[in-house]
C-alpha cells in the first residue's frame, strides 16, 4: 500500500473518518492526516457574543513589591475588557 491514497468513509456531521485496512502478518500501516481549517466568510476571529466572565483574582506574596506590581497588572487587564 506504500504511496497509495485510501479514500475514507466519512461522516462529516459527526466529524468522523473510518478506513478498512487489510494487513497480512508482519505488515504495518502508517497514516498521515493533514487538516486545514478555514472560515469561508466573515470575521476570522469573531468576538464572543457576550463579554467573557471575569473576576479579579486575589494573589499575595511575601514580597510586597510583587503584590503592588501584580495588582497594577491585573488592574490593567481589567481595563482592557
Short mmCIF file of N, CA and C in Angstrom, two decimals:
data_model
loop_
_atom_site.label_atom_id
_atom_site.label_comp_id
_atom_site.label_asym_id
_atom_site.label_seq_id
_atom_site.Cartn_x
_atom_site.Cartn_y
_atom_site.Cartn_z
N UNK A 1 0.81 -1.20 0.00
CA UNK A 1 0.00 0.00 0.00
C UNK A 1 0.86 1.26 0.00
N UNK A 2 2.16 1.15 0.08
CA UNK A 2 3.02 2.32 0.17
C UNK A 2 2.73 3.29 -0.97
N UNK A 3 2.51 4.55 -0.60
CA UNK A 3 2.30 5.59 -1.59
C UNK A 3 0.89 5.65 -2.14
N UNK A 4 0.02 4.76 -1.70
CA UNK A 4 -1.36 4.78 -2.19
C UNK A 4 -2.22 5.65 -1.30
N UNK A 5 -3.21 6.23 -1.91
CA UNK A 5 -4.17 7.03 -1.14
C UNK A 5 -5.39 6.17 -0.84
N UNK A 6 -5.79 6.19 0.40
CA UNK A 6 -7.01 5.50 0.80
C UNK A 6 -8.13 6.52 0.90
N UNK A 7 -9.28 6.18 0.39
CA UNK A 7 -10.43 7.06 0.48
C UNK A 7 -11.26 6.65 1.68
N UNK A 8 -11.41 7.55 2.63
CA UNK A 8 -12.14 7.18 3.85
C UNK A 8 -13.65 7.21 3.64
N UNK A 9 -14.32 6.44 4.46
CA UNK A 9 -15.76 6.61 4.62
C UNK A 9 -15.88 7.75 5.62
N UNK A 10 -16.69 8.73 5.31
CA UNK A 10 -16.74 9.88 6.21
C UNK A 10 -18.15 10.20 6.64
N UNK A 11 -18.24 10.72 7.84
CA UNK A 11 -19.49 11.25 8.39
C UNK A 11 -19.16 12.66 8.83
N UNK A 12 -19.32 13.62 7.91
CA UNK A 12 -18.90 14.99 8.22
C UNK A 12 -19.72 15.60 9.34
N UNK A 13 -20.96 15.20 9.49
CA UNK A 13 -21.77 15.75 10.56
C UNK A 13 -21.24 15.33 11.93
N UNK A 14 -20.73 14.11 12.03
CA UNK A 14 -20.20 13.61 13.30
C UNK A 14 -18.70 13.87 13.42
N UNK A 15 -18.08 14.36 12.34
CA UNK A 15 -16.64 14.61 12.38
C UNK A 15 -15.83 13.34 12.44
N UNK A 16 -16.22 12.31 11.71
CA UNK A 16 -15.55 11.02 11.79
C UNK A 16 -15.09 10.56 10.42
N UNK A 17 -13.92 9.93 10.40
CA UNK A 17 -13.40 9.24 9.23
C UNK A 17 -13.15 7.80 9.63
N UNK A 18 -13.37 6.86 8.71
CA UNK A 18 -13.03 5.47 9.02
C UNK A 18 -12.43 4.83 7.78
N UNK A 19 -11.51 3.90 8.01
CA UNK A 19 -10.82 3.19 6.94
C UNK A 19 -10.90 1.70 7.19
N UNK A 20 -11.09 0.94 6.12
CA UNK A 20 -10.97 -0.51 6.18
C UNK A 20 -9.58 -0.86 5.65
N UNK A 21 -8.74 -1.42 6.48
CA UNK A 21 -7.38 -1.77 6.10
C UNK A 21 -7.18 -3.26 6.34
N UNK A 22 -6.71 -3.97 5.32
CA UNK A 22 -6.39 -5.39 5.44
C UNK A 22 -4.88 -5.56 5.45
N UNK A 23 -4.35 -6.08 6.56
CA UNK A 23 -2.91 -6.30 6.69
C UNK A 23 -2.63 -7.77 6.90
N UNK A 24 -1.58 -8.24 6.26
CA UNK A 24 -1.11 -9.59 6.49
C UNK A 24 -0.18 -9.58 7.68
N UNK A 25 0.13 -10.75 8.20
CA UNK A 25 1.03 -10.87 9.33
C UNK A 25 2.37 -10.21 9.00
N UNK A 26 2.86 -9.35 9.90
CA UNK A 26 4.15 -8.68 9.71
C UNK A 26 4.07 -7.37 8.95
N UNK A 27 2.94 -7.06 8.36
CA UNK A 27 2.79 -5.79 7.65
C UNK A 27 2.42 -4.69 8.62
N UNK A 28 2.69 -3.46 8.23
CA UNK A 28 2.29 -2.32 9.04
C UNK A 28 1.61 -1.30 8.14
N UNK A 29 0.93 -0.37 8.78
CA UNK A 29 0.24 0.68 8.05
C UNK A 29 0.47 1.98 8.78
N UNK A 30 0.83 3.00 8.05
CA UNK A 30 1.04 4.33 8.62
C UNK A 30 0.10 5.28 7.91
N UNK A 31 -0.49 6.14 8.70
CA UNK A 31 -1.40 7.13 8.13
C UNK A 31 -0.90 8.53 8.48
N UNK A 32 -0.90 9.42 7.51
CA UNK A 32 -0.60 10.83 7.74
C UNK A 32 -1.88 11.59 7.44
N UNK A 33 -2.33 12.33 8.42
CA UNK A 33 -3.56 13.10 8.26
C UNK A 33 -3.22 14.58 8.34
N UNK A 34 -3.52 15.30 7.30
CA UNK A 34 -3.29 16.74 7.28
C UNK A 34 -4.64 17.44 7.23
N UNK A 35 -4.86 18.32 8.19
CA UNK A 35 -6.12 19.06 8.26
C UNK A 35 -5.85 20.55 8.12
N UNK A 36 -6.67 21.21 7.36
CA UNK A 36 -6.58 22.65 7.23
C UNK A 36 -7.96 23.23 7.48
N UNK A 37 -8.06 24.08 8.48
CA UNK A 37 -9.34 24.70 8.80
C UNK A 37 -9.37 26.10 8.20
N UNK A 38 -10.50 26.48 7.68
CA UNK A 38 -10.64 27.82 7.11
C UNK A 38 -12.07 28.28 7.30
N UNK A 39 -12.19 29.56 7.54
CA UNK A 39 -13.51 30.16 7.65
C UNK A 39 -13.79 30.85 6.32
N UNK A 40 -14.85 30.44 5.69
CA UNK A 40 -15.13 30.91 4.34
C UNK A 40 -15.53 32.38 4.28
N UNK A 41 -16.27 32.83 5.27
CA UNK A 41 -16.73 34.21 5.22
C UNK A 41 -16.77 34.81 6.61
N UNK A 42 -16.87 36.11 6.66
CA UNK A 42 -16.99 36.79 7.95
C UNK A 42 -15.64 36.99 8.63
N UNK A 43 -15.71 37.43 9.85
CA UNK A 43 -14.53 37.71 10.65
C UNK A 43 -13.83 36.41 11.01
N UNK A 44 -12.53 36.36 10.76
CA UNK A 44 -11.77 35.14 11.05
C UNK A 44 -11.62 34.90 12.55
N UNK A 45 -11.64 35.96 13.35
CA UNK A 45 -11.52 35.85 14.80
C UNK A 45 -12.68 36.60 15.46
N UNK A 46 -13.89 36.03 15.36
CA UNK A 46 -15.05 36.75 15.89
C UNK A 46 -15.00 36.86 17.42
N UNK A 47 -15.47 37.98 17.91
CA UNK A 47 -15.57 38.17 19.36
C UNK A 47 -16.74 37.36 19.88
N UNK A 48 -16.66 36.91 21.12
CA UNK A 48 -17.81 36.20 21.67
C UNK A 48 -19.02 37.13 21.71
N UNK A 49 -20.23 36.57 21.59
CA UNK A 49 -21.42 37.43 21.55
C UNK A 49 -21.64 38.19 22.85
N UNK A 50 -21.15 37.68 23.93
CA UNK A 50 -21.27 38.39 25.21
C UNK A 50 -19.88 38.47 25.84
N UNK A 51 -19.76 39.32 26.79
CA UNK A 51 -18.48 39.50 27.47
C UNK A 51 -18.11 38.24 28.25
N UNK A 52 -16.86 37.84 28.15
CA UNK A 52 -16.38 36.67 28.87
C UNK A 52 -16.35 37.00 30.36
N UNK A 53 -16.88 36.10 31.19
CA UNK A 53 -16.88 36.38 32.63
C UNK A 53 -15.47 36.60 33.16
N UNK A 54 -15.31 37.59 34.01
CA UNK A 54 -14.01 37.93 34.56
C UNK A 54 -14.20 38.37 35.99
N UNK A 55 -13.35 37.86 36.84
CA UNK A 55 -13.33 38.37 38.21
C UNK A 55 -11.87 38.54 38.59
N UNK A 56 -11.60 39.57 39.32
CA UNK A 56 -10.23 39.89 39.70
C UNK A 56 -9.71 38.83 40.67
N UNK A 57 -8.65 38.10 40.30
CA UNK A 57 -8.10 37.12 41.24
C UNK A 57 -7.40 37.81 42.41
N UNK A 58 -7.34 37.14 43.52
CA UNK A 58 -6.65 37.68 44.70
C UNK A 58 -5.39 36.84 44.90
N UNK A 59 -4.25 37.47 44.73
CA UNK A 59 -2.97 36.79 44.88
C UNK A 59 -2.09 37.61 45.82
N UNK A 60 -1.38 36.93 46.67
CA UNK A 60 -0.46 37.64 47.56
C UNK A 60 0.86 36.89 47.61
N UNK A 61 1.91 37.62 47.93
CA UNK A 61 3.23 37.01 48.07
C UNK A 61 3.91 37.59 49.30
N UNK A 62 5.02 37.00 49.67
CA UNK A 62 5.78 37.50 50.82
C UNK A 62 6.46 38.83 50.48
N UNK A 63 6.67 39.09 49.21
CA UNK A 63 7.33 40.31 48.76
C UNK A 63 6.26 41.33 48.37
N UNK A 64 6.05 42.35 49.16
CA UNK A 64 5.01 43.35 48.92
C UNK A 64 5.21 44.10 47.60
N UNK A 65 6.47 44.21 47.14
CA UNK A 65 6.71 44.87 45.84
C UNK A 65 6.06 44.08 44.72
N UNK A 66 6.12 42.77 44.81
CA UNK A 66 5.48 41.93 43.81
C UNK A 66 3.96 42.10 43.88
N UNK A 67 3.41 42.18 45.09
CA UNK A 67 1.97 42.39 45.24
C UNK A 67 1.51 43.65 44.52
N UNK A 68 2.25 44.75 44.69
CA UNK A 68 1.87 46.02 44.05
C UNK A 68 1.93 45.89 42.52
N UNK A 69 2.98 45.28 42.01
CA UNK A 69 3.09 45.12 40.55
C UNK A 69 2.00 44.21 40.01
N UNK A 70 1.72 43.15 40.75
CA UNK A 70 0.67 42.22 40.33
C UNK A 70 -0.69 42.91 40.32
N UNK A 71 -0.99 43.67 41.36
CA UNK A 71 -2.26 44.40 41.42
C UNK A 71 -2.38 45.37 40.25
N UNK A 72 -1.30 46.07 39.92
CA UNK A 72 -1.33 47.00 38.80
C UNK A 72 -1.56 46.27 37.48
N UNK A 73 -0.88 45.14 37.32
CA UNK A 73 -1.05 44.34 36.09
C UNK A 73 -2.47 43.85 35.94
N UNK A 74 -3.05 43.36 37.02
CA UNK A 74 -4.43 42.89 36.97
C UNK A 74 -5.40 44.04 36.69
N UNK A 75 -5.13 45.19 37.27
CA UNK A 75 -5.98 46.36 37.00
C UNK A 75 -5.89 46.76 35.52
N UNK A 76 -4.68 46.69 34.96
CA UNK A 76 -4.51 46.98 33.53
C UNK A 76 -5.31 46.01 32.67
N UNK A 77 -5.25 44.73 33.02
CA UNK A 77 -6.01 43.73 32.26
C UNK A 77 -7.51 43.99 32.39
N UNK A 78 -7.95 44.34 33.57
CA UNK A 78 -9.37 44.62 33.79
C UNK A 78 -9.85 45.77 32.93
N UNK A 79 -9.02 46.78 32.74
CA UNK A 79 -9.40 47.94 31.91
C UNK A 79 -9.48 47.59 30.43
N UNK A 80 -8.86 46.49 30.00
CA UNK A 80 -8.90 46.10 28.60
C UNK A 80 -10.23 45.44 28.22
N UNK A 81 -11.03 45.09 29.19
CA UNK A 81 -12.30 44.42 28.89
C UNK A 81 -13.24 45.32 28.14
#
